[in-house]
Amino acid sequence: MTRYSLSLALFSLLLSQTFAQQIKVEDFTAENLFTNNIEGPNFDKAGNLYVVNFKEDGTIGKVNPDGTCELFLTLPKGSTANAIQFDKAGNMYLADFSGHNVLKVDMKTKAISTYCHNDAFNQPNDICIKKNDVIFASDPNWKNSTGKVWRIDKGGKETLLTDQMGTTNGICLSPDERTLYVNESIQRKVWAFDVDLTGNISKKRLFTSFEDGGLDGMKCDAKGNLYVCRWGLGKILVFSKKGKLLKEVQLKGLQSSNLVFSPDGKYAYVTLQDRKGMERFNVK
């Protein structure tokens, strides 16, 4: 090995150690507070954190700043939430995979209504929402390893954007709302689409792909970096908007299902299905 190669190797090692020192992963909740379908963490405008399937499937839990949890509401029989989003007015939306719906929750009264239902839904898995309250939903068919992407306009009218997908799972928008990212769990691919002002998608292109593990939830930070849950491997991979791998975060649990950033952008909170609880790590 040349002196240059040795110096480069040493620099790379020091750089990786620096990343490891900066990224501190810690438990946020206790284990076994949620079911193995823990998913969909999200904050409302007031900074309250909500997570699906607290103690039993078909519930929504509220997670306090100290990591303790309490029951927020129980969904109608037959419904199981998998993702949470909030609109400008503060209403909660839930991807209801077992009821084949997108549900709406009035946060003041806790009244639950069906915002959107279509018999052509497989099982809405994850949702993201634009600033104008238009929702995008991933809709996998796990049995056939296929999937769809839907747009749900304000008022609950659904439009099928594409059914030419693998097992669609994680879905999120870039901060400027011009790019929609959708991943495929079985095929281990992340796709990017252009999004126009109407909410139509085009120019499907491969963002990144993997040879092992699974894919689950994804989120973009304020800079447009994409954080991808590597289900089964216990990692969060961080990519630049150009698809360059910036860093890996090794979690304690293996089945990372989704994540959300704290309102101040300081932490990422991750749901772990094998631990049935949450971990967090510092982002800034």
Short mmCIF file of C-alpha atoms in Angstrom, two decimals:
data_model
loop_
_atom_site.label_atom_id
_atom_site.label_comp_id
_atom_site.label_asym_id
_atom_site.label_seq_id
_atom_site.Cartn_x
_atom_site.Cartn_y
_atom_site.Cartn_z
CA MET A 1 0.00 0.00 0.00
CA THR A 2 1.37 3.42 -0.95
CA ARG A 3 1.68 6.25 1.53
CA TYR A 4 -1.15 8.02 -0.35
CA SER A 5 -3.41 4.96 -0.13
CA LEU A 6 -2.64 4.55 3.57
CA SER A 7 -3.44 8.20 4.24
CA LEU A 8 -6.71 7.92 2.30
CA ALA A 9 -7.69 4.77 4.20
CA LEU A 10 -6.88 6.43 7.52
CA PHE A 11 -8.90 9.50 6.55
CA SER A 12 -11.90 7.32 5.62
CA LEU A 13 -11.65 5.47 8.94
CA LEU A 14 -11.50 8.70 10.92
CA LEU A 15 -14.42 10.11 8.94
CA SER A 16 -16.56 7.03 9.64
CA GLN A 17 -15.66 7.18 13.33
CA THR A 18 -16.59 10.86 13.42
CA PHE A 19 -20.01 10.05 11.98
CA ALA A 20 -20.43 7.26 14.53
CA GLN A 21 -19.52 9.62 17.37
CA GLN A 22 -21.90 12.31 16.17
CA ILE A 23 -24.88 9.98 15.72
CA LYS A 24 -26.08 8.85 19.11
CA VAL A 25 -28.87 6.26 19.04
CA GLU A 26 -30.91 5.89 22.22
CA ASP A 27 -34.15 4.33 23.40
CA PHE A 28 -37.03 6.79 23.42
CA THR A 29 -39.85 4.56 24.68
CA ALA A 30 -39.74 1.32 26.58
CA GLU A 31 -40.01 -1.93 24.62
CA ASN A 32 -43.28 -3.80 24.08
CA LEU A 33 -45.60 -0.80 24.49
CA PHE A 34 -46.90 -1.19 20.94
CA THR A 35 -47.73 -4.18 18.74
CA ASN A 36 -45.43 -5.52 16.05
CA ASN A 37 -47.36 -3.28 13.64
CA ILE A 38 -45.93 -0.12 15.19
CA GLU A 39 -45.61 2.41 12.38
CA GLY A 40 -46.46 5.87 11.16
CA PRO A 41 -44.97 8.28 13.72
CA ASN A 42 -45.91 11.91 13.21
CA PHE A 43 -46.11 15.24 15.06
CA ASP A 44 -49.08 17.59 15.00
CA LYS A 45 -48.64 21.37 14.83
CA ALA A 46 -48.58 21.61 18.63
CA GLY A 47 -45.62 19.22 18.77
CA ASN A 48 -47.52 16.17 20.02
CA LEU A 49 -46.24 12.83 18.74
CA TYR A 50 -48.65 10.09 17.64
CA VAL A 51 -47.88 6.50 16.68
CA VAL A 52 -50.17 3.70 15.47
CA ASN A 53 -51.05 0.45 17.27
CA PHE A 54 -50.47 1.22 20.93
CA LYS A 55 -50.85 -1.98 23.01
CA GLU A 56 -53.20 -3.51 20.43
CA ASP A 57 -53.82 -3.16 16.70
CA GLY A 58 -56.48 -0.66 15.71
CA THR A 59 -55.39 2.08 18.11
CA ILE A 60 -53.47 5.35 18.03
CA GLY A 61 -51.06 6.14 20.84
CA LYS A 62 -49.86 9.53 22.02
CA VAL A 63 -46.19 9.59 22.99
CA ASN A 64 -45.18 12.14 25.61
CA PRO A 65 -41.87 14.06 25.54
CA ASP A 66 -40.46 11.76 28.23
CA GLY A 67 -41.23 8.66 26.15
CA THR A 68 -44.24 7.51 28.16
CA CYS A 69 -47.32 6.63 26.12
CA GLU A 70 -51.07 6.79 26.46
CA LEU A 71 -54.05 5.74 24.38
CA PHE A 72 -55.34 8.52 22.14
CA LEU A 73 -58.15 6.70 20.33
CA THR A 74 -59.44 3.34 19.16
CA LEU A 75 -60.41 2.89 15.52
CA PRO A 76 -63.65 1.28 14.31
CA LYS A 77 -63.68 -2.51 14.20
CA GLY A 78 -61.88 -3.82 11.13
CA SER A 79 -59.59 -0.80 10.77
CA THR A 80 -55.84 -0.82 11.41
CA ALA A 81 -53.74 2.26 10.79
CA ASN A 82 -50.30 2.12 9.21
CA ALA A 83 -49.43 5.81 8.71
CA ILE A 84 -50.36 9.24 10.07
CA GLN A 85 -50.43 12.66 8.40
CA PHE A 86 -51.95 16.03 9.32
CA ASP A 87 -53.54 18.68 7.08
CA LYS A 88 -53.30 22.47 7.44
CA ALA A 89 -56.38 22.56 9.67
CA GLY A 90 -54.84 19.99 12.03
CA ASN A 91 -57.00 17.02 11.05
CA MET A 92 -55.35 13.59 11.27
CA TYR A 93 -55.34 11.20 8.30
CA LEU A 94 -54.67 7.49 8.63
CA ALA A 95 -53.76 4.86 6.04
CA ASP A 96 -56.14 2.07 7.10
CA PHE A 97 -54.66 -1.03 5.50
CA SER A 98 -57.11 -3.61 6.88
CA GLY A 99 -60.19 -1.49 6.17
CA HIS A 100 -58.90 -0.41 2.73
CA ASN A 101 -59.50 3.24 3.56
CA VAL A 102 -57.93 6.55 4.31
CA LEU A 103 -59.55 7.71 7.55
CA LYS A 104 -59.94 11.26 8.86
CA VAL A 105 -59.88 12.17 12.54
CA ASP A 106 -61.23 15.44 13.94
CA MET A 107 -58.60 16.14 16.58
CA LYS A 108 -60.98 18.26 18.69
CA THR A 109 -63.80 15.72 18.94
CA LYS A 110 -61.86 12.53 18.03
CA ALA A 111 -64.63 11.75 15.55
CA ILE A 112 -63.45 9.25 12.92
CA SER A 113 -64.79 9.26 9.37
CA THR A 114 -63.92 7.54 6.10
CA TYR A 115 -62.17 10.17 4.02
CA CYS A 116 -61.59 7.93 1.01
CA HIS A 117 -62.51 4.34 0.10
CA ASN A 118 -62.16 2.51 -3.18
CA ASP A 119 -62.73 -1.19 -3.79
CA ALA A 120 -59.67 -1.07 -6.04
CA PHE A 121 -57.45 -0.29 -3.04
CA ASN A 122 -55.22 -3.23 -2.10
CA GLN A 123 -54.33 -1.98 1.38
CA PRO A 124 -53.19 1.65 1.73
CA ASN A 125 -49.82 1.39 3.42
CA ASP A 126 -48.18 4.80 3.72
CA ILE A 127 -49.26 8.36 2.95
CA CYS A 128 -47.67 11.78 2.55
CA ILE A 129 -49.41 15.12 2.17
CA LYS A 130 -48.75 18.34 0.25
CA LYS A 131 -49.14 21.81 1.69
CA ASN A 132 -52.44 22.12 -0.22
CA ASP A 133 -53.71 18.94 1.56
CA VAL A 134 -53.42 16.64 -1.46
CA ILE A 135 -52.47 13.14 -0.25
CA PHE A 136 -50.33 10.53 -1.98
CA ALA A 137 -50.77 6.90 -0.93
CA SER A 138 -48.75 3.76 -1.56
CA ASP A 139 -50.91 0.69 -2.08
CA PRO A 140 -49.10 -2.68 -2.16
CA ASN A 141 -50.38 -6.10 -3.10
CA TRP A 142 -48.03 -8.27 -1.04
CA LYS A 143 -49.33 -11.55 -2.45
CA ASN A 144 -48.64 -10.59 -6.06
CA SER A 145 -45.58 -8.38 -5.33
CA THR A 146 -47.22 -5.49 -7.17
CA GLY A 147 -48.39 -2.07 -6.13
CA LYS A 148 -50.09 1.20 -6.96
CA VAL A 149 -49.73 4.88 -6.17
CA TRP A 150 -52.85 6.99 -5.62
CA ARG A 151 -53.50 10.71 -5.33
CA ILE A 152 -56.33 11.75 -3.05
CA ASP A 153 -57.43 15.32 -3.70
CA LYS A 154 -58.86 17.59 -1.03
CA GLY A 155 -62.36 16.32 -0.28
CA GLY A 156 -61.43 12.67 -0.69
CA LYS A 157 -61.57 12.10 -4.47
CA GLU A 158 -59.00 9.48 -5.47
CA THR A 159 -57.03 9.18 -8.73
CA LEU A 160 -54.86 6.22 -9.68
CA LEU A 161 -51.47 7.61 -10.69
CA THR A 162 -49.77 4.32 -11.56
CA ASP A 163 -50.26 0.59 -11.14
CA GLN A 164 -46.95 -0.29 -12.79
CA MET A 165 -45.05 -0.77 -9.56
CA GLY A 166 -43.61 -3.49 -7.38
CA THR A 167 -44.58 -3.83 -3.72
CA THR A 168 -45.05 -0.14 -2.93
CA ASN A 169 -44.37 0.86 0.66
CA GLY A 170 -42.56 4.02 1.82
CA ILE A 171 -43.64 7.27 0.19
CA CYS A 172 -42.60 10.86 0.78
CA LEU A 173 -42.26 14.27 -0.87
CA SER A 174 -39.18 16.44 -1.22
CA PRO A 175 -39.35 19.74 0.71
CA ASP A 176 -40.14 21.69 -2.48
CA GLU A 177 -42.86 19.11 -3.32
CA ARG A 178 -41.48 18.66 -6.82
CA THR A 179 -40.26 15.08 -6.27
CA LEU A 180 -42.19 12.09 -4.98
CA TYR A 181 -40.17 9.14 -3.68
CA VAL A 182 -41.74 5.67 -3.57
CA ASN A 183 -39.99 2.47 -2.58
CA GLU A 184 -40.73 -1.19 -3.25
CA SER A 185 -40.15 -3.54 -0.32
CA ILE A 186 -39.77 -6.83 -2.16
CA GLN A 187 -37.89 -5.45 -5.15
CA ARG A 188 -35.66 -3.28 -2.90
CA LYS A 189 -35.85 -0.25 -5.17
CA VAL A 190 -36.48 3.43 -4.52
CA TRP A 191 -38.08 5.39 -7.36
CA ALA A 192 -38.37 9.13 -7.91
CA PHE A 193 -41.09 10.93 -9.87
CA ASP A 194 -41.54 14.53 -10.91
CA VAL A 195 -44.68 16.10 -9.42
CA ASP A 196 -46.54 18.92 -11.18
CA LEU A 197 -48.76 21.56 -9.58
CA THR A 198 -51.87 19.41 -10.08
CA GLY A 199 -50.30 16.45 -8.33
CA ASN A 200 -49.71 14.31 -11.41
CA ILE A 201 -46.47 12.33 -11.52
CA SER A 202 -44.09 11.71 -14.44
CA LYS A 203 -40.50 10.85 -15.37
CA LYS A 204 -40.20 7.73 -13.22
CA ARG A 205 -36.54 7.02 -12.55
CA LEU A 206 -34.55 4.70 -10.31
CA PHE A 207 -33.14 6.61 -7.35
CA THR A 208 -31.31 3.72 -5.67
CA SER A 209 -31.58 -0.05 -5.16
CA PHE A 210 -30.30 -2.73 -2.77
CA GLU A 211 -29.29 -6.39 -2.84
CA ASP A 212 -30.43 -7.38 0.66
CA GLY A 213 -32.81 -6.50 3.46
CA GLY A 214 -36.16 -4.80 3.06
CA LEU A 215 -37.45 -1.27 2.63
CA ASP A 216 -40.09 0.50 4.70
CA GLY A 217 -40.84 4.11 5.60
CA MET A 218 -38.93 7.12 4.25
CA LYS A 219 -38.74 10.82 5.05
CA CYS A 220 -36.94 13.86 3.61
CA ASP A 221 -35.27 16.33 5.92
CA ALA A 222 -35.38 20.11 5.40
CA LYS A 223 -32.33 19.93 3.12
CA GLY A 224 -33.93 17.35 0.86
CA ASN A 225 -31.84 14.41 2.06
CA LEU A 226 -33.77 11.13 1.96
CA TYR A 227 -33.80 8.88 5.06
CA VAL A 228 -34.68 5.26 4.20
CA CYS A 229 -35.66 2.57 6.71
CA ARG A 230 -33.80 -0.67 5.94
CA TRP A 231 -36.24 -3.12 7.51
CA GLY A 232 -34.56 -6.28 8.79
CA LEU A 233 -31.11 -4.69 8.86
CA GLY A 234 -31.76 -2.15 11.60
CA LYS A 235 -30.39 0.77 9.62
CA ILE A 236 -31.41 4.19 8.41
CA LEU A 237 -29.60 5.16 5.21
CA VAL A 238 -29.29 8.83 4.35
CA PHE A 239 -29.04 9.89 0.70
CA SER A 240 -28.53 13.28 -0.87
CA LYS A 241 -31.13 14.48 -3.36
CA LYS A 242 -28.73 13.33 -6.10
CA GLY A 243 -28.72 9.77 -4.75
CA LYS A 244 -25.32 9.83 -3.02
CA LEU A 245 -25.14 7.79 0.18
CA LEU A 246 -24.16 10.24 2.90
CA LYS A 247 -24.23 8.04 6.01
CA GLU A 248 -25.70 4.99 7.72
CA VAL A 249 -27.28 4.98 11.16
CA GLN A 250 -27.14 1.63 12.95
CA LEU A 251 -30.10 1.18 15.28
CA LYS A 252 -30.51 -1.18 18.23
CA GLY A 253 -33.51 -2.99 16.77
CA LEU A 254 -33.64 -4.59 13.33
CA GLN A 255 -37.15 -3.97 12.02
CA SER A 256 -37.16 -0.21 11.45
CA SER A 257 -40.59 0.56 10.00
CA ASN A 258 -40.77 4.35 9.77
CA LEU A 259 -39.38 7.61 11.10
CA VAL A 260 -40.23 11.25 11.67
CA PHE A 261 -38.19 14.35 12.47
CA SER A 262 -38.82 16.38 15.61
CA PRO A 263 -40.37 19.82 14.98
CA ASP A 264 -37.02 21.47 15.73
CA GLY A 265 -35.24 19.09 13.35
CA LYS A 266 -32.84 17.96 16.05
CA TYR A 267 -33.87 14.30 16.29
CA ALA A 268 -35.23 11.50 14.14
CA TYR A 269 -37.69 9.20 15.90
CA VAL A 270 -37.85 5.63 14.58
CA THR A 271 -40.46 2.92 15.11
CA LEU A 272 -39.06 -0.62 15.57
CA GLN A 273 -41.39 -3.55 15.02
CA ASP A 274 -39.19 -6.16 16.67
CA ARG A 275 -38.76 -4.04 19.80
CA LYS A 276 -42.37 -2.76 19.69
CA GLY A 277 -41.14 0.67 20.67
CA MET A 278 -39.15 3.67 19.51
CA GLU A 279 -35.56 4.80 19.30
CA ARG A 280 -34.21 8.18 18.35
CA PHE A 281 -30.96 9.64 17.07
CA ASN A 282 -29.59 13.15 16.69
CA VAL A 283 -29.74 14.65 13.23
CA LYS A 284 -28.07 18.03 13.79
#
